[in-house]
Tab-separated table of C-alpha atoms in Angstrom:
chain	number	residue	atom	x	y	z
A	2	MET	CA	15.246	32.014	127.731
A	3	THR	CA	13.122	30.964	130.452
A	4	PRO	CA	12.935	27.139	131.714
A	5	THR	CA	9.499	27.249	129.891
A	6	ARG	CA	10.725	28.217	126.651
A	7	LEU	CA	13.640	25.800	126.747
A	8	LEU	CA	11.039	23.211	127.357
A	9	THR	CA	8.627	23.940	124.654
A	10	ALA	CA	11.812	24.590	121.990
A	11	ALA	CA	12.117	20.678	122.508
A	12	VAL	CA	9.056	20.190	120.257
A	13	LEU	CA	11.123	21.354	117.362
A	14	VAL	CA	12.785	18.239	117.043
A	15	VAL	CA	9.804	16.020	116.421
A	16	GLY	CA	7.583	16.052	113.097
A	17	VAL	CA	8.653	19.161	111.334
A	18	VAL	CA	8.640	17.584	108.010
A	19	ALA	CA	4.695	18.658	107.194
A	20	GLY	CA	4.492	21.452	105.222
A	21	SER	CA	7.883	21.428	103.863
A	22	SER	CA	7.359	20.646	100.205
A	23	ALA	CA	5.608	22.253	97.277
A	24	LEU	CA	1.926	21.321	96.502
A	25	PRO	CA	0.703	19.047	94.034
A	26	ALA	CA	-2.079	20.135	91.732
A	27	ALA	CA	-5.323	20.764	93.816
A	28	ALA	CA	-7.811	17.973	93.627
A	29	SER	CA	-10.120	18.336	90.927
A	30	ALA	CA	-13.525	18.460	93.146
A	31	PRO	CA	-15.184	21.778	92.813
A	32	ALA	CA	-14.667	24.217	95.638
A	33	PRO	CA	-17.420	24.957	97.983
A	34	VAL	CA	-19.794	27.808	97.772
A	35	VAL	CA	-19.976	30.458	100.458
A	36	SER	CA	-21.513	28.561	103.686
A	37	VAL	CA	-23.842	30.876	105.871
A	38	VAL	CA	-23.734	29.327	109.424
A	39	SER	CA	-25.842	31.792	110.974
A	40	ALA	CA	-27.569	35.322	110.226
A	41	GLN	CA	-30.106	37.557	111.580
A	42	SER	CA	-29.843	39.586	108.209
A	43	SER	CA	-29.099	39.194	104.603
A	44	ASP	CA	-25.960	40.484	103.755
A	45	ARG	CA	-25.345	39.997	100.258
A	46	ALA	CA	-21.918	42.047	100.132
A	47	LEU	CA	-20.264	39.840	102.726
A	48	GLU	CA	-21.077	36.723	100.654
A	49	ALA	CA	-19.755	38.201	97.848
A	50	ALA	CA	-16.718	39.279	99.487
A	51	ILE	CA	-15.878	35.832	100.442
A	52	ALA	CA	-17.295	34.215	97.363
A	53	GLY	CA	-15.480	31.780	95.057
A	54	LEU	CA	-12.454	30.971	96.994
A	55	PRO	CA	-10.142	29.479	96.562
A	56	THR	CA	-8.519	32.174	94.344
A	57	ALA	CA	-5.063	33.614	93.873
A	58	ASP	CA	-5.362	35.767	96.604
A	59	ALA	CA	-7.052	33.158	99.212
A	60	THR	CA	-7.550	29.684	99.817
A	61	ALA	CA	-10.486	30.089	102.835
A	62	ALA	CA	-11.950	32.902	104.657
A	63	LEU	CA	-14.021	32.472	108.120
A	64	VAL	CA	-16.304	35.832	109.094
A	65	ARG	CA	-18.271	36.602	112.049
A	66	VAL	CA	-20.185	39.888	112.192
A	67	GLY	CA	-21.970	40.858	115.104
A	68	GLY	CA	-23.279	43.891	117.358
A	69	LYS	CA	-27.030	45.636	117.369
A	70	GLU	CA	-27.076	46.099	113.460
A	71	GLY	CA	-27.167	42.580	113.174
A	72	THR	CA	-25.132	39.057	113.040
A	73	TRP	CA	-23.737	37.293	110.114
A	74	ARG	CA	-21.409	34.130	110.053
A	75	GLY	CA	-20.120	32.598	107.028
A	76	SER	CA	-17.087	30.666	105.523
A	77	SER	CA	-15.827	29.948	102.019
A	78	GLY	CA	-12.868	28.023	100.459
A	79	VAL	CA	-11.396	25.010	101.439
A	80	HIS	CA	-9.703	23.442	104.402
A	81	ASP	CA	-6.584	22.325	101.907
A	82	LEU	CA	-5.789	22.284	98.332
A	83	ARG	CA	-5.022	18.435	98.321
A	84	THR	CA	-8.766	17.233	98.976
A	85	ASN	CA	-10.696	20.438	98.502
A	86	ARG	CA	-13.140	19.680	101.141
A	87	PRO	CA	-14.950	22.716	102.619
A	88	ALA	CA	-13.141	24.849	105.271
A	89	ASP	CA	-14.118	24.365	108.918
A	90	PRO	CA	-15.500	27.519	109.729
A	91	ASP	CA	-14.371	26.612	113.701
A	92	ALA	CA	-10.811	26.304	112.715
A	93	ARG	CA	-7.926	27.602	114.496
A	94	PHE	CA	-5.634	29.841	112.940
A	95	ARG	CA	-2.611	32.293	113.719
A	96	ALA	CA	-3.874	35.633	114.337
A	97	GLY	CA	-0.409	37.447	114.039
A	98	SER	CA	-0.644	41.079	115.471
A	99	VAL	CA	-3.992	40.431	117.018
A	100	THR	CA	-1.788	39.382	120.049
A	101	LYS	CA	-0.883	42.875	120.717
A	102	VAL	CA	-4.190	43.689	121.799
A	103	PHE	CA	-4.038	40.974	124.698
A	104	THR	CA	-0.513	42.213	125.546
A	105	ALA	CA	-1.800	45.941	125.767
A	106	ALA	CA	-5.078	44.520	127.801
A	107	VAL	CA	-2.709	42.906	130.285
A	108	ALA	CA	-0.339	45.643	130.755
A	109	LEU	CA	-3.183	48.246	131.326
A	110	GLN	CA	-4.669	46.050	133.845
A	111	LEU	CA	-1.062	46.088	135.767
A	112	ALA	CA	-1.392	49.730	135.373
A	113	GLU	CA	-4.591	49.721	136.927
A	114	GLU	CA	-3.319	47.595	139.918
A	115	GLY	CA	-0.654	50.173	140.497
A	116	ARG	CA	1.879	47.438	139.333
A	117	LEU	CA	3.049	49.310	136.198
A	118	ASP	CA	3.217	52.926	135.569
A	119	LEU	CA	2.946	53.803	131.950
A	120	ASP	CA	4.909	57.064	132.317
A	121	ARG	CA	7.860	55.030	133.774
A	122	THR	CA	10.631	54.186	131.483
A	123	ALA	CA	11.299	50.885	130.503
A	124	ARG	CA	14.854	51.153	131.412
A	125	SER	CA	13.533	51.492	135.022
A	126	TYR	CA	12.006	48.161	134.727
A	127	LEU	CA	14.565	46.459	132.667
A	128	PRO	CA	17.833	48.169	133.567
A	129	ASP	CA	19.763	45.094	132.393
A	130	LEU	CA	18.707	44.940	129.052
A	131	ILE	CA	17.775	48.585	127.766
A	132	PRO	CA	20.790	50.526	127.098
A	133	ALA	CA	21.311	54.451	128.099
A	134	ALA	CA	20.664	55.130	124.606
A	135	TYR	CA	16.948	54.347	125.040
A	136	GLU	CA	16.871	55.606	128.945
A	137	ASP	CA	14.073	58.283	128.027
A	138	VAL	CA	11.539	55.454	126.308
A	139	THR	CA	8.339	55.151	128.398
A	140	VAL	CA	5.881	51.995	128.676
A	141	ARG	CA	3.078	54.202	126.898
A	142	GLN	CA	5.594	54.701	124.000
A	143	LEU	CA	6.262	50.807	123.836
A	144	LEU	CA	2.530	50.328	123.515
A	145	ASP	CA	1.679	52.844	120.955
A	146	HIS	CA	4.707	52.687	118.846
A	147	THR	CA	6.271	56.203	119.659
A	148	HIS	CA	9.368	54.754	121.269
A	149	GLY	CA	11.758	55.128	118.182
A	150	ILE	CA	13.279	51.697	118.911
A	151	PRO	CA	14.540	49.965	115.480
A	152	ALA	CA	13.683	46.256	114.453
A	153	PRO	CA	15.945	43.512	115.539
A	154	ASP	CA	17.992	41.604	112.842
A	155	PHE	CA	16.537	38.493	111.240
A	156	PRO	CA	18.071	35.795	108.941
A	157	GLY	CA	17.144	36.992	105.250
A	158	THR	CA	14.967	39.396	103.842
A	159	THR	CA	12.641	37.231	101.235
A	160	VAL	CA	9.921	34.987	102.087
A	161	GLU	CA	12.084	32.246	100.692
A	162	GLU	CA	14.966	33.106	103.162
A	163	ALA	CA	12.399	33.357	106.130
A	164	TYR	CA	10.814	29.742	104.867
A	165	GLU	CA	14.347	28.422	105.276
A	166	ASN	CA	14.722	29.826	108.965
A	167	ARG	CA	10.881	28.861	109.928
A	168	PHE	CA	12.217	26.515	112.700
A	169	LYS	CA	14.612	28.914	114.521
A	170	VAL	CA	13.723	29.992	117.881
A	171	TYR	CA	13.955	33.499	118.920
A	172	ASP	CA	15.034	34.527	122.511
A	173	PRO	CA	13.047	37.867	123.219
A	174	ARG	CA	16.192	39.228	125.123
A	175	GLU	CA	18.252	38.666	122.126
A	176	MET	CA	15.781	40.180	119.985
A	177	VAL	CA	15.691	43.340	122.305
A	178	ARG	CA	19.725	43.597	122.378
A	179	SER	CA	19.759	43.425	118.574
A	180	ALA	CA	17.428	46.160	118.204
A	181	THR	CA	18.623	48.378	121.095
A	182	SER	CA	22.282	48.081	119.664
A	183	LYS	CA	21.248	50.410	116.859
A	184	THR	CA	20.770	54.302	116.559
A	185	PRO	CA	17.200	55.477	117.326
A	186	GLU	CA	15.220	56.263	114.389
A	187	PHE	CA	13.718	59.399	116.180
A	188	VAL	CA	13.334	60.969	119.570
A	189	PRO	CA	10.969	58.738	121.523
A	190	GLY	CA	7.246	60.671	121.893
A	191	GLU	CA	8.112	62.415	118.453
A	192	ARG	CA	6.869	60.080	115.599
A	193	GLN	CA	5.194	56.702	115.317
A	194	HIS	CA	6.653	53.555	113.567
A	195	TYR	CA	4.638	50.409	113.762
A	196	LEU	CA	7.057	47.611	114.790
A	197	ASN	CA	6.845	44.631	116.899
A	198	ILE	CA	9.696	45.238	119.117
A	199	GLY	CA	7.813	47.734	121.443
A	200	TYR	CA	5.722	44.617	122.609
A	201	THR	CA	8.548	42.380	122.867
A	202	ILE	CA	9.724	44.699	125.349
A	203	ALA	CA	6.419	45.170	126.923
A	204	GLY	CA	6.137	41.407	127.534
A	205	LEU	CA	9.266	41.206	129.255
A	206	ILE	CA	8.074	43.898	131.419
A	207	VAL	CA	5.022	42.170	132.242
A	208	GLU	CA	7.370	39.243	133.476
A	209	ARG	CA	9.564	41.504	135.378
A	210	VAL	CA	6.804	42.971	137.473
A	211	THR	CA	4.823	39.871	137.928
A	212	HIS	CA	7.592	37.267	138.614
A	213	ASP	CA	5.338	35.355	136.086
A	214	SER	CA	5.799	34.446	132.525
A	215	TYR	CA	3.898	36.391	129.959
A	216	GLU	CA	1.839	33.723	128.715
A	217	ASP	CA	0.514	32.655	132.192
A	218	GLN	CA	-0.628	36.171	132.610
A	219	VAL	CA	-2.523	36.341	129.593
A	220	ALA	CA	-4.040	33.237	130.349
A	221	ARG	CA	-5.007	34.203	134.076
A	222	ARG	CA	-6.060	37.635	133.179
A	223	VAL	CA	-8.087	37.168	130.025
A	224	LEU	CA	-8.229	33.796	128.384
A	225	GLU	CA	-9.684	32.091	131.253
A	226	PRO	CA	-11.901	34.749	132.857
A	227	LEU	CA	-13.697	34.950	129.241
A	228	GLY	CA	-13.616	31.484	128.421
A	229	LEU	CA	-11.263	31.550	125.421
A	230	CYS	CA	-10.829	27.899	125.176
A	231	ASP	CA	-9.484	27.776	121.799
A	232	THR	CA	-7.098	30.545	122.184
A	233	SER	CA	-3.355	29.829	123.111
A	234	TYR	CA	0.205	30.775	122.825
A	235	PRO	CA	2.345	28.185	121.038
A	236	GLY	CA	5.776	28.691	122.360
A	237	ALA	CA	8.094	27.131	120.092
A	238	ASN	CA	6.069	24.416	118.773
A	239	PRO	CA	5.586	25.292	115.277
A	240	ARG	CA	2.344	23.362	114.695
A	241	ILE	CA	-1.242	24.872	115.296
A	242	VAL	CA	-2.530	22.539	117.733
A	243	GLY	CA	-6.215	21.420	116.953
A	244	PRO	CA	-8.505	21.785	113.959
A	245	HIS	CA	-7.059	24.388	111.366
A	246	ASN	CA	-7.298	25.056	107.687
A	247	ARG	CA	-4.022	24.883	105.943
A	248	GLY	CA	-2.100	27.909	105.294
A	249	TYR	CA	-0.092	28.559	101.713
A	250	GLN	CA	2.086	31.163	100.701
A	251	ARG	CA	3.292	32.033	97.321
A	252	MET	CA	6.880	31.958	96.642
A	253	ARG	CA	9.685	30.484	94.674
A	254	LEU	CA	9.596	26.964	94.849
A	255	ASP	CA	12.533	24.341	94.504
A	256	ASP	CA	12.170	24.141	90.706
A	257	GLY	CA	12.516	27.772	90.127
A	258	THR	CA	9.097	28.368	89.263
A	259	THR	CA	6.793	30.409	91.547
A	260	GLY	CA	3.616	28.558	93.163
A	261	LEU	CA	1.847	27.999	96.541
A	262	ARG	CA	4.032	26.067	99.370
A	263	ASP	CA	1.988	24.828	102.398
A	264	VAL	CA	3.409	26.997	105.412
A	265	SER	CA	0.825	25.593	108.095
A	266	VAL	CA	3.751	24.460	110.063
A	267	TRP	CA	6.148	27.546	110.922
A	268	GLY	CA	7.453	28.514	114.259
A	269	VAL	CA	6.721	31.941	115.683
A	270	THR	CA	8.786	32.814	118.266
A	271	ASP	CA	9.908	35.824	116.235
A	272	GLY	CA	6.555	37.099	117.016
A	273	TRP	CA	5.868	36.381	120.847
A	274	ALA	CA	4.086	39.040	123.022
A	275	ALA	CA	3.738	40.897	119.421
A	276	GLY	CA	2.224	38.204	117.258
A	277	ASP	CA	2.210	34.579	118.290
A	278	ILE	CA	-1.493	33.980	119.258
A	279	ILE	CA	-3.652	31.287	117.949
A	280	SER	CA	-7.458	31.676	118.314
A	281	THR	CA	-10.637	31.034	116.480
A	282	THR	CA	-13.202	33.565	115.203
A	283	ALA	CA	-15.544	32.728	118.089
A	284	ASP	CA	-13.133	33.410	120.766
A	285	LEU	CA	-11.687	36.423	119.109
A	286	GLU	CA	-15.423	37.703	118.763
A	287	ARG	CA	-16.097	36.999	122.596
A	288	PHE	CA	-12.768	38.865	123.346
A	289	THR	CA	-13.565	41.970	121.100
A	290	LYS	CA	-16.923	42.388	122.674
A	291	ALA	CA	-15.762	42.118	126.068
A	292	LEU	CA	-12.978	44.532	125.338
A	293	PHE	CA	-15.465	47.271	123.859
A	294	GLN	CA	-17.507	46.880	126.940
A	295	GLY	CA	-15.146	47.504	129.088
A	296	ARG	CA	-14.822	43.968	130.914
A	297	VAL	CA	-11.147	43.483	129.943
A	298	VAL	CA	-9.567	46.696	130.604
A	299	ARG	CA	-11.666	49.058	133.196
A	300	GLY	CA	-12.176	52.744	133.896
A	301	PRO	CA	-10.064	55.480	132.655
A	302	LEU	CA	-7.166	53.496	131.345
A	303	LEU	CA	-9.677	51.789	128.602
A	304	GLU	CA	-9.372	55.224	127.050
A	305	GLU	CA	-5.694	54.551	126.077
A	306	MET	CA	-7.051	52.286	123.759
A	307	PHE	CA	-8.932	54.858	122.132
A	308	THR	CA	-6.673	57.482	122.160
A	309	LEU	CA	-4.166	58.222	119.185
A	310	PRO	CA	-0.836	59.955	119.966
A	311	GLU	CA	-0.582	63.512	118.327
A	312	VAL	CA	2.347	62.645	116.255
A	313	THR	CA	2.917	61.758	112.606
A	314	ASP	CA	3.999	58.513	111.017
A	315	PHE	CA	7.649	58.131	110.490
A	316	LYS	CA	7.426	56.659	107.260
A	317	THR	CA	4.573	58.265	105.733
A	318	GLY	CA	4.038	61.714	107.560
A	319	LYS	CA	0.442	61.052	107.988
A	320	PRO	CA	-1.493	61.503	111.342
A	321	ALA	CA	-0.698	58.292	113.854
A	322	ALA	CA	-2.888	55.546	113.329
A	323	TYR	CA	-1.998	53.344	116.330
A	324	SER	CA	-2.919	53.686	119.966
A	325	VAL	CA	-2.159	51.443	122.754
A	326	GLY	CA	-3.198	48.006	121.288
A	327	LEU	CA	-5.431	49.163	118.694
A	328	SER	CA	-5.613	51.142	115.624
A	329	MET	CA	-8.369	53.385	113.882
A	330	MET	CA	-9.712	53.612	110.444
A	331	GLU	CA	-12.486	55.806	109.218
A	332	LEU	CA	-14.904	53.471	107.319
A	333	GLY	CA	-18.254	54.186	106.098
A	334	GLY	CA	-18.026	57.601	107.484
A	335	ARG	CA	-17.610	56.458	111.322
A	336	GLU	CA	-14.486	55.414	113.092
A	337	VAL	CA	-13.940	51.732	113.291
A	338	TRP	CA	-11.283	50.648	115.997
A	339	GLY	CA	-9.374	46.952	116.003
A	340	LYS	CA	-6.440	45.130	115.033
A	341	THR	CA	-4.953	43.337	111.912
A	342	GLY	CA	-2.419	40.677	112.207
A	343	GLY	CA	-0.701	38.577	109.675
A	344	ARG	CA	1.536	35.281	109.732
A	345	TRP	CA	2.520	33.411	106.699
A	346	GLY	CA	-0.535	31.864	105.252
A	347	TYR	CA	-2.692	33.599	107.523
A	348	ASN	CA	-4.543	36.919	107.919
A	349	ALA	CA	-6.840	37.819	110.677
A	350	ALA	CA	-8.569	40.889	112.133
A	351	ILE	CA	-10.934	41.879	115.126
A	352	ALA	CA	-12.738	45.339	114.709
A	353	SER	CA	-15.568	47.231	116.171
A	354	THR	CA	-17.048	50.814	116.422
A	355	ARG	CA	-16.756	52.563	119.483
A	356	ASN	CA	-20.167	51.772	120.853
A	357	GLY	CA	-19.892	48.119	119.843
A	358	SER	CA	-22.903	48.389	117.250
A	359	ARG	CA	-21.178	46.451	114.802
A	360	THR	CA	-18.052	44.282	115.288
A	361	LEU	CA	-16.105	42.155	112.924
A	362	VAL	CA	-13.541	39.048	113.136
A	363	TYR	CA	-11.909	37.280	110.218
A	364	SER	CA	-9.817	34.894	109.557
A	365	VAL	CA	-8.244	34.781	105.741
A	366	ASN	CA	-6.032	32.118	104.414
A	367	SER	CA	-3.889	34.377	102.477
A	368	THR	CA	-1.329	33.432	99.845
A	369	ASP	CA	0.131	36.994	100.576
A	370	ALA	CA	-0.159	37.285	104.032
A	371	LYS	CA	2.804	39.743	104.765
A	372	GLY	CA	2.392	41.478	101.275
A	373	GLN	CA	2.804	45.388	101.055
A	374	GLY	CA	-0.799	46.002	100.766
A	375	MET	CA	-3.883	44.548	102.498
A	376	ASN	CA	-4.908	41.396	100.903
A	377	LYS	CA	-7.752	41.551	98.593
A	378	VAL	CA	-10.356	39.061	100.249
A	379	ALA	CA	-9.481	40.654	103.640
A	380	GLU	CA	-9.924	44.294	102.213
A	381	ASN	CA	-13.153	43.391	100.721
A	382	ILE	CA	-14.434	41.806	104.173
A	383	MET	CA	-13.667	45.053	105.901
A	384	VAL	CA	-15.411	47.345	103.412
A	385	ALA	CA	-18.540	44.856	102.989
A	386	THR	CA	-18.757	45.203	107.004
A	387	TYR	CA	-18.329	48.803	107.398
A	388	GLY	CA	-18.002	50.844	104.129
A	389	ARG	CA	-15.459	52.312	102.271
A	390	PRO	CA	-12.870	54.864	103.461
């Protein structure tokens, strides 16, 4: 663990009680209706998508739609279930795997500078960490999930067990050692399996070639140039620093019943370069527009983010859906590129048509943020913005 991570780990000894108990009954004040902050076009579908919160699926939603087809900004739900006060539309939130887009962008910038070769093996950069069993895995394969490296081991398999370990600090090198001690899932480059581990290794490679921390590289190359002042990496601090709407997760409670627990305070070191970023809808909208306009990754390397590998999914057998950093869905008869993310209590996404004619950023305070399917409120927002698959 680097000195920076050792220092931030010390935060864990202070004030970790908040969010550790089950919720009391919600306040009786009526939940607020949808608040349309700014709109250049009337979009009743978007209003309907986030109306009526809190519900069993989510307690709050923040949405920004932009581009040539019109802009729309709205929020719904509550800041917390104790007071039922309206959700803060400018709140910070955990963006989960949207982090991967930032990591991919930094790696592609380094490739443009000649400091990183996408076709070189990960082992050539990290010979002390990547074993011979994975000697053929390339940097590109780490970034497009075709590497074949399985997930590392984590304590427990249920949300309740994850909650019990929510303050555990994970070292990225130890996660890589855990993953690479296992048998490869498939020959590198032959299938695709979406996992965090490729981006954990990519973050370590960024540190190796720059002789700098991953977090500082993202800040210097992306956050500062774009003025993303409300976007940050929490390190080992389990709290969301700054204004934020509380996150809740449905799970088994101490009395044996199932209900919502406040999970706003939860460490995210297991995600690191794959999933620990904190941001706002305004910052992520600015990042999305800049990315799709070629102002973050420039030239031919930007096409890496819009090129799907010609392989099939390891689990479903369907065509690959993930590129370097992004994923693609066909919605409303057109390609929509972007990235979703989920941490306990929070779902987020960035998305855009390739030409930037319609962009979307949302944060949904989901009660099933890591469920098997897409959160219903999040799905409704996506469909309202772009149309059905």
